[in-house]
Amino acid sequence: MKDFLEALGLNPLYLAAGGAGGLLRALSSTRHSLRERIVSPFCGALAAGYLTATGVHLLRSVAVPLPDDPLATFGAVGFLIGVSAMWISDAVMLAVLQRLGRPT
């Protein structure tokens, strides 16, 4: 399974960290619908799978102090992306709809 995920460009560590972040968001939220709570861990995992390396690169490029342990760094950034993935997807979809001139 690891080879399949890596062939898709997804690191299993990032997926796990993002899924855990999405699960935290789903369990701690009371104002979101059941559908959003179910989808949140999957959205968190996918977002972290594709955005974690970029997020770490951006943090390093602006000189944010990061732990020396790359496993801790990538895991923490993946978790934070996973927690905020539904918010990120909502913001992206809103921007796309506004760009297309559709009412939001």
mmCIF file of N, CA and C in Angstrom, residues 13-94:
data_model
loop_
_atom_site.group_PDB
_atom_site.id
_atom_site.type_symbol
_atom_site.label_atom_id
_atom_site.label_comp_id
_atom_site.label_asym_id
_atom_site.label_seq_id
_atom_site.Cartn_x
_atom_site.Cartn_y
_atom_site.Cartn_z
ATOM 1 N N LEU A 13 3.035 9.214 6.133
ATOM 2 C CA LEU A 13 3.149 10.011 7.357
ATOM 3 C C LEU A 13 2.285 11.261 7.263
ATOM 4 N N TYR A 14 2.333 11.939 6.136
ATOM 5 C CA TYR A 14 1.540 13.150 5.956
ATOM 6 C C TYR A 14 0.051 12.827 5.974
ATOM 7 N N LEU A 15 -0.326 11.716 5.339
ATOM 8 C CA LEU A 15 -1.731 11.308 5.342
ATOM 9 C C LEU A 15 -2.227 11.035 6.755
ATOM 10 N N ALA A 16 -1.423 10.322 7.537
ATOM 11 C CA ALA A 16 -1.823 10.003 8.907
ATOM 12 C C ALA A 16 -1.936 11.265 9.759
ATOM 13 N N ALA A 17 -0.956 12.163 9.633
ATOM 14 C CA ALA A 17 -0.980 13.404 10.415
ATOM 15 C C ALA A 17 -2.177 14.269 10.019
ATOM 16 N N GLY A 18 -2.420 14.396 8.730
ATOM 17 C CA GLY A 18 -3.561 15.185 8.260
ATOM 18 C C GLY A 18 -4.890 14.567 8.626
ATOM 19 N N GLY A 19 -4.974 13.248 8.532
ATOM 20 C CA GLY A 19 -6.206 12.562 8.938
ATOM 21 C C GLY A 19 -6.485 12.749 10.411
ATOM 22 N N ALA A 20 -5.443 12.705 11.236
ATOM 23 C CA ALA A 20 -5.618 12.932 12.677
ATOM 24 C C ALA A 20 -6.075 14.367 12.939
ATOM 25 N N GLY A 21 -5.524 15.316 12.198
ATOM 26 C CA GLY A 21 -5.967 16.701 12.334
ATOM 27 C C GLY A 21 -7.414 16.877 11.917
ATOM 28 N N GLY A 22 -7.793 16.248 10.826
ATOM 29 C CA GLY A 22 -9.185 16.306 10.384
ATOM 30 C C GLY A 22 -10.122 15.633 11.374
ATOM 31 N N LEU A 23 -9.666 14.541 11.979
ATOM 32 C CA LEU A 23 -10.473 13.854 12.996
ATOM 33 C C LEU A 23 -10.656 14.752 14.213
ATOM 34 N N LEU A 24 -9.597 15.438 14.632
ATOM 35 C CA LEU A 24 -9.715 16.370 15.751
ATOM 36 C C LEU A 24 -10.733 17.444 15.441
ATOM 37 N N ARG A 25 -10.679 17.991 14.243
ATOM 38 C CA ARG A 25 -11.650 19.018 13.853
ATOM 39 C C ARG A 25 -13.071 18.463 13.875
ATOM 40 N N ALA A 26 -13.239 17.247 13.371
ATOM 41 C CA ALA A 26 -14.573 16.643 13.325
ATOM 42 C C ALA A 26 -15.118 16.382 14.727
ATOM 43 N N LEU A 27 -14.267 15.933 15.626
ATOM 44 C CA LEU A 27 -14.726 15.611 16.980
ATOM 45 C C LEU A 27 -14.945 16.846 17.847
ATOM 46 N N SER A 28 -14.226 17.920 17.567
ATOM 47 C CA SER A 28 -14.321 19.106 18.415
ATOM 48 C C SER A 28 -15.336 20.127 17.916
ATOM 49 N N SER A 29 -15.902 19.913 16.764
ATOM 50 C CA SER A 29 -16.823 20.877 16.180
ATOM 51 C C SER A 29 -18.269 20.515 16.489
ATOM 52 N N THR A 30 -19.039 21.516 16.871
ATOM 53 C CA THR A 30 -20.467 21.289 17.090
ATOM 54 C C THR A 30 -21.327 22.004 16.062
ATOM 55 N N ARG A 31 -20.721 22.925 15.312
ATOM 56 C CA ARG A 31 -21.535 23.704 14.371
ATOM 57 C C ARG A 31 -21.522 23.167 12.948
ATOM 58 N N HIS A 32 -20.777 22.115 12.684
ATOM 59 C CA HIS A 32 -20.707 21.558 11.337
ATOM 60 C C HIS A 32 -21.673 20.384 11.183
ATOM 61 N N SER A 33 -22.069 20.160 9.955
ATOM 62 C CA SER A 33 -23.021 19.088 9.667
ATOM 63 C C SER A 33 -22.354 17.716 9.808
ATOM 64 N N LEU A 34 -23.171 16.691 9.861
ATOM 65 C CA LEU A 34 -22.659 15.325 9.949
ATOM 66 C C LEU A 34 -21.793 14.989 8.741
ATOM 67 N N ARG A 35 -22.204 15.429 7.572
ATOM 68 C CA ARG A 35 -21.427 15.193 6.355
ATOM 69 C C ARG A 35 -20.043 15.813 6.467
ATOM 70 N N GLU A 36 -19.968 17.045 6.949
ATOM 71 C CA GLU A 36 -18.670 17.700 7.093
ATOM 72 C C GLU A 36 -17.795 16.986 8.119
ATOM 73 N N ARG A 37 -18.393 16.458 9.155
ATOM 74 C CA ARG A 37 -17.633 15.722 10.171
ATOM 75 C C ARG A 37 -17.085 14.415 9.618
ATOM 76 N N ILE A 38 -17.850 13.765 8.761
ATOM 77 C CA ILE A 38 -17.394 12.501 8.176
ATOM 78 C C ILE A 38 -16.290 12.759 7.147
ATOM 79 N N VAL A 39 -16.444 13.797 6.362
ATOM 80 C CA VAL A 39 -15.498 14.096 5.285
ATOM 81 C C VAL A 39 -14.215 14.744 5.806
ATOM 82 N N SER A 40 -14.277 15.393 6.939
ATOM 83 C CA SER A 40 -13.144 16.155 7.455
ATOM 84 C C SER A 40 -11.838 15.354 7.576
ATOM 85 N N PRO A 41 -11.826 14.138 8.147
ATOM 86 C CA PRO A 41 -10.554 13.398 8.199
ATOM 87 C C PRO A 41 -9.990 13.052 6.821
ATOM 88 N N PHE A 42 -10.859 12.736 5.870
ATOM 89 C CA PHE A 42 -10.397 12.422 4.519
ATOM 90 C C PHE A 42 -9.837 13.670 3.839
ATOM 91 N N CYS A 43 -10.522 14.766 3.996
ATOM 92 C CA CYS A 43 -10.062 16.033 3.428
ATOM 93 C C CYS A 43 -8.739 16.439 4.076
ATOM 94 N N GLY A 44 -8.649 16.271 5.395
ATOM 95 C CA GLY A 44 -7.406 16.586 6.096
ATOM 96 C C GLY A 44 -6.253 15.733 5.626
ATOM 97 N N ALA A 45 -6.511 14.455 5.424
ATOM 98 C CA ALA A 45 -5.458 13.544 4.971
ATOM 99 C C ALA A 45 -4.977 13.918 3.569
ATOM 100 N N LEU A 46 -5.890 14.163 2.655
ATOM 101 C CA LEU A 46 -5.495 14.514 1.288
ATOM 102 C C LEU A 46 -4.783 15.855 1.228
ATOM 103 N N ALA A 47 -5.313 16.838 1.950
ATOM 104 C CA ALA A 47 -4.666 18.151 1.945
ATOM 105 C C ALA A 47 -3.254 18.052 2.514
ATOM 106 N N ALA A 48 -3.107 17.344 3.620
ATOM 107 C CA ALA A 48 -1.777 17.197 4.217
ATOM 108 C C ALA A 48 -0.870 16.380 3.311
ATOM 109 N N GLY A 49 -1.429 15.375 2.661
ATOM 110 C CA GLY A 49 -0.629 14.553 1.766
ATOM 111 C C GLY A 49 0.020 15.347 0.658
ATOM 112 N N TYR A 50 -0.675 16.343 0.162
ATOM 113 C CA TYR A 50 -0.138 17.124 -0.945
ATOM 114 C C TYR A 50 0.469 18.468 -0.535
ATOM 115 N N LEU A 51 0.122 18.995 0.646
ATOM 116 C CA LEU A 51 0.574 20.336 1.019
ATOM 117 C C LEU A 51 1.640 20.380 2.109
ATOM 118 N N THR A 52 1.903 19.270 2.789
ATOM 119 C CA THR A 52 2.835 19.311 3.912
ATOM 120 C C THR A 52 4.242 19.712 3.490
ATOM 121 N N ALA A 53 4.785 19.092 2.483
ATOM 122 C CA ALA A 53 6.142 19.428 2.047
ATOM 123 C C ALA A 53 6.232 20.892 1.624
ATOM 124 N N THR A 54 5.226 21.377 0.942
ATOM 125 C CA THR A 54 5.197 22.777 0.538
ATOM 126 C C THR A 54 5.106 23.695 1.753
ATOM 127 N N GLY A 55 4.287 23.316 2.719
ATOM 128 C CA GLY A 55 4.155 24.107 3.940
ATOM 129 C C GLY A 55 5.458 24.203 4.708
ATOM 130 N N VAL A 56 6.167 23.096 4.841
ATOM 131 C CA VAL A 56 7.463 23.109 5.524
ATOM 132 C C VAL A 56 8.457 23.972 4.746
ATOM 133 N N HIS A 57 8.450 23.843 3.430
ATOM 134 C CA HIS A 57 9.344 24.659 2.604
ATOM 135 C C HIS A 57 9.059 26.147 2.802
ATOM 136 N N LEU A 58 7.783 26.525 2.814
ATOM 137 C CA LEU A 58 7.425 27.934 3.014
ATOM 138 C C LEU A 58 7.848 28.425 4.395
ATOM 139 N N LEU A 59 7.653 27.605 5.426
ATOM 140 C CA LEU A 59 8.063 28.006 6.771
ATOM 141 C C LEU A 59 9.574 28.200 6.857
ATOM 142 N N ARG A 60 10.312 27.317 6.223
ATOM 143 C CA ARG A 60 11.782 27.461 6.217
ATOM 144 C C ARG A 60 12.214 28.693 5.439
ATOM 145 N N SER A 61 11.508 29.008 4.346
ATOM 146 C CA SER A 61 11.910 30.141 3.515
ATOM 147 C C SER A 61 11.689 31.484 4.206
ATOM 148 N N VAL A 62 10.792 31.542 5.180
ATOM 149 C CA VAL A 62 10.581 32.782 5.935
ATOM 150 C C VAL A 62 11.252 32.706 7.300
ATOM 151 N N ALA A 63 12.158 31.743 7.464
ATOM 152 C CA ALA A 63 13.008 31.606 8.653
ATOM 153 C C ALA A 63 12.228 31.341 9.942
ATOM 154 N N VAL A 64 11.151 30.581 9.859
ATOM 155 C CA VAL A 64 10.440 30.167 11.068
ATOM 156 C C VAL A 64 11.285 29.087 11.744
ATOM 157 N N PRO A 65 11.554 29.242 13.050
ATOM 158 C CA PRO A 65 12.344 28.207 13.724
ATOM 159 C C PRO A 65 11.569 26.891 13.797
ATOM 160 N N LEU A 66 12.155 25.831 13.288
ATOM 161 C CA LEU A 66 11.509 24.520 13.246
ATOM 162 C C LEU A 66 12.363 23.513 14.004
ATOM 163 N N PRO A 67 11.755 22.437 14.497
ATOM 164 C CA PRO A 67 12.533 21.408 15.190
ATOM 165 C C PRO A 67 13.583 20.797 14.266
ATOM 166 N N ASP A 68 14.672 20.310 14.879
ATOM 167 C CA ASP A 68 15.725 19.663 14.097
ATOM 168 C C ASP A 68 15.273 18.333 13.518
ATOM 169 N N ASP A 69 14.344 17.671 14.202
ATOM 170 C CA ASP A 69 13.849 16.370 13.769
ATOM 171 C C ASP A 69 12.866 16.547 12.612
ATOM 172 N N PRO A 70 13.222 16.115 11.401
ATOM 173 C CA PRO A 70 12.306 16.306 10.271
ATOM 174 C C PRO A 70 10.989 15.555 10.439
ATOM 175 N N LEU A 71 11.006 14.424 11.128
ATOM 176 C CA LEU A 71 9.771 13.676 11.352
ATOM 177 C C LEU A 71 8.781 14.497 12.170
ATOM 178 N N ALA A 72 9.279 15.152 13.214
ATOM 179 C CA ALA A 72 8.418 16.001 14.046
ATOM 180 C C ALA A 72 7.919 17.207 13.263
ATOM 181 N N THR A 73 8.795 17.800 12.478
ATOM 182 C CA THR A 73 8.419 18.977 11.697
ATOM 183 C C THR A 73 7.333 18.647 10.688
ATOM 184 N N PHE A 74 7.559 17.621 9.894
ATOM 185 C CA PHE A 74 6.582 17.257 8.866
ATOM 186 C C PHE A 74 5.282 16.756 9.485
ATOM 187 N N GLY A 75 5.383 16.019 10.592
ATOM 188 C CA GLY A 75 4.178 15.540 11.271
ATOM 189 C C GLY A 75 3.341 16.678 11.823
ATOM 190 N N ALA A 76 3.997 17.658 12.439
ATOM 191 C CA ALA A 76 3.270 18.798 13.014
ATOM 192 C C ALA A 76 2.621 19.652 11.934
ATOM 193 N N VAL A 77 3.353 19.920 10.872
ATOM 194 C CA VAL A 77 2.786 20.724 9.781
ATOM 195 C C VAL A 77 1.637 19.969 9.107
ATOM 196 N N GLY A 78 1.801 18.661 8.904
ATOM 197 C CA GLY A 78 0.717 17.862 8.335
ATOM 198 C C GLY A 78 -0.522 17.870 9.210
ATOM 199 N N PHE A 79 -0.327 17.784 10.531
ATOM 200 C CA PHE A 79 -1.455 17.823 11.462
ATOM 201 C C PHE A 79 -2.179 19.166 11.381
ATOM 202 N N LEU A 80 -1.427 20.247 11.376
ATOM 203 C CA LEU A 80 -2.046 21.576 11.300
ATOM 204 C C LEU A 80 -2.785 21.782 9.981
ATOM 205 N N ILE A 81 -2.221 21.286 8.907
ATOM 206 C CA ILE A 81 -2.918 21.374 7.614
ATOM 207 C C ILE A 81 -4.192 20.536 7.662
ATOM 208 N N GLY A 82 -4.112 19.351 8.275
ATOM 209 C CA GLY A 82 -5.288 18.502 8.397
ATOM 210 C C GLY A 82 -6.401 19.142 9.194
ATOM 211 N N VAL A 83 -6.036 19.849 10.282
ATOM 212 C CA VAL A 83 -7.039 20.535 11.103
ATOM 213 C C VAL A 83 -7.737 21.616 10.295
ATOM 214 N N SER A 84 -6.986 22.315 9.474
ATOM 215 C CA SER A 84 -7.558 23.444 8.747
ATOM 216 C C SER A 84 -7.950 23.117 7.305
ATOM 217 N N ALA A 85 -7.916 21.856 6.921
ATOM 218 C CA ALA A 85 -8.159 21.493 5.518
ATOM 219 C C ALA A 85 -9.559 21.854 5.031
ATOM 220 N N MET A 86 -10.573 21.657 5.841
ATOM 221 C CA MET A 86 -11.924 22.002 5.396
ATOM 222 C C MET A 86 -12.043 23.514 5.209
ATOM 223 N N TRP A 87 -11.417 24.276 6.089
ATOM 224 C CA TRP A 87 -11.417 25.727 5.934
ATOM 225 C C TRP A 87 -10.686 26.112 4.657
ATOM 226 N N ILE A 88 -9.561 25.467 4.408
ATOM 227 C CA ILE A 88 -8.785 25.734 3.194
ATOM 228 C C ILE A 88 -9.621 25.414 1.954
ATOM 229 N N SER A 89 -10.295 24.256 1.955
ATOM 230 C CA SER A 89 -11.094 23.879 0.788
ATOM 231 C C SER A 89 -12.267 24.830 0.593
ATOM 232 N N ASP A 90 -12.893 25.296 1.684
ATOM 233 C CA ASP A 90 -13.975 26.274 1.568
ATOM 234 C C ASP A 90 -13.460 27.578 0.961
ATOM 235 N N ALA A 91 -12.285 28.036 1.407
ATOM 236 C CA ALA A 91 -11.721 29.283 0.893
ATOM 237 C C ALA A 91 -11.359 29.160 -0.585
ATOM 238 N N VAL A 92 -10.789 28.027 -0.970
ATOM 239 C CA VAL A 92 -10.419 27.817 -2.374
ATOM 240 C C VAL A 92 -11.671 27.779 -3.252
ATOM 241 N N MET A 93 -12.685 27.052 -2.819
ATOM 242 C CA MET A 93 -13.918 26.964 -3.613
ATOM 243 C C MET A 93 -14.598 28.323 -3.729
ATOM 244 N N LEU A 94 -14.589 29.107 -2.655
ATOM 245 C CA LEU A 94 -15.163 30.444 -2.698
ATOM 246 C C LEU A 94 -14.410 31.316 -3.697
#
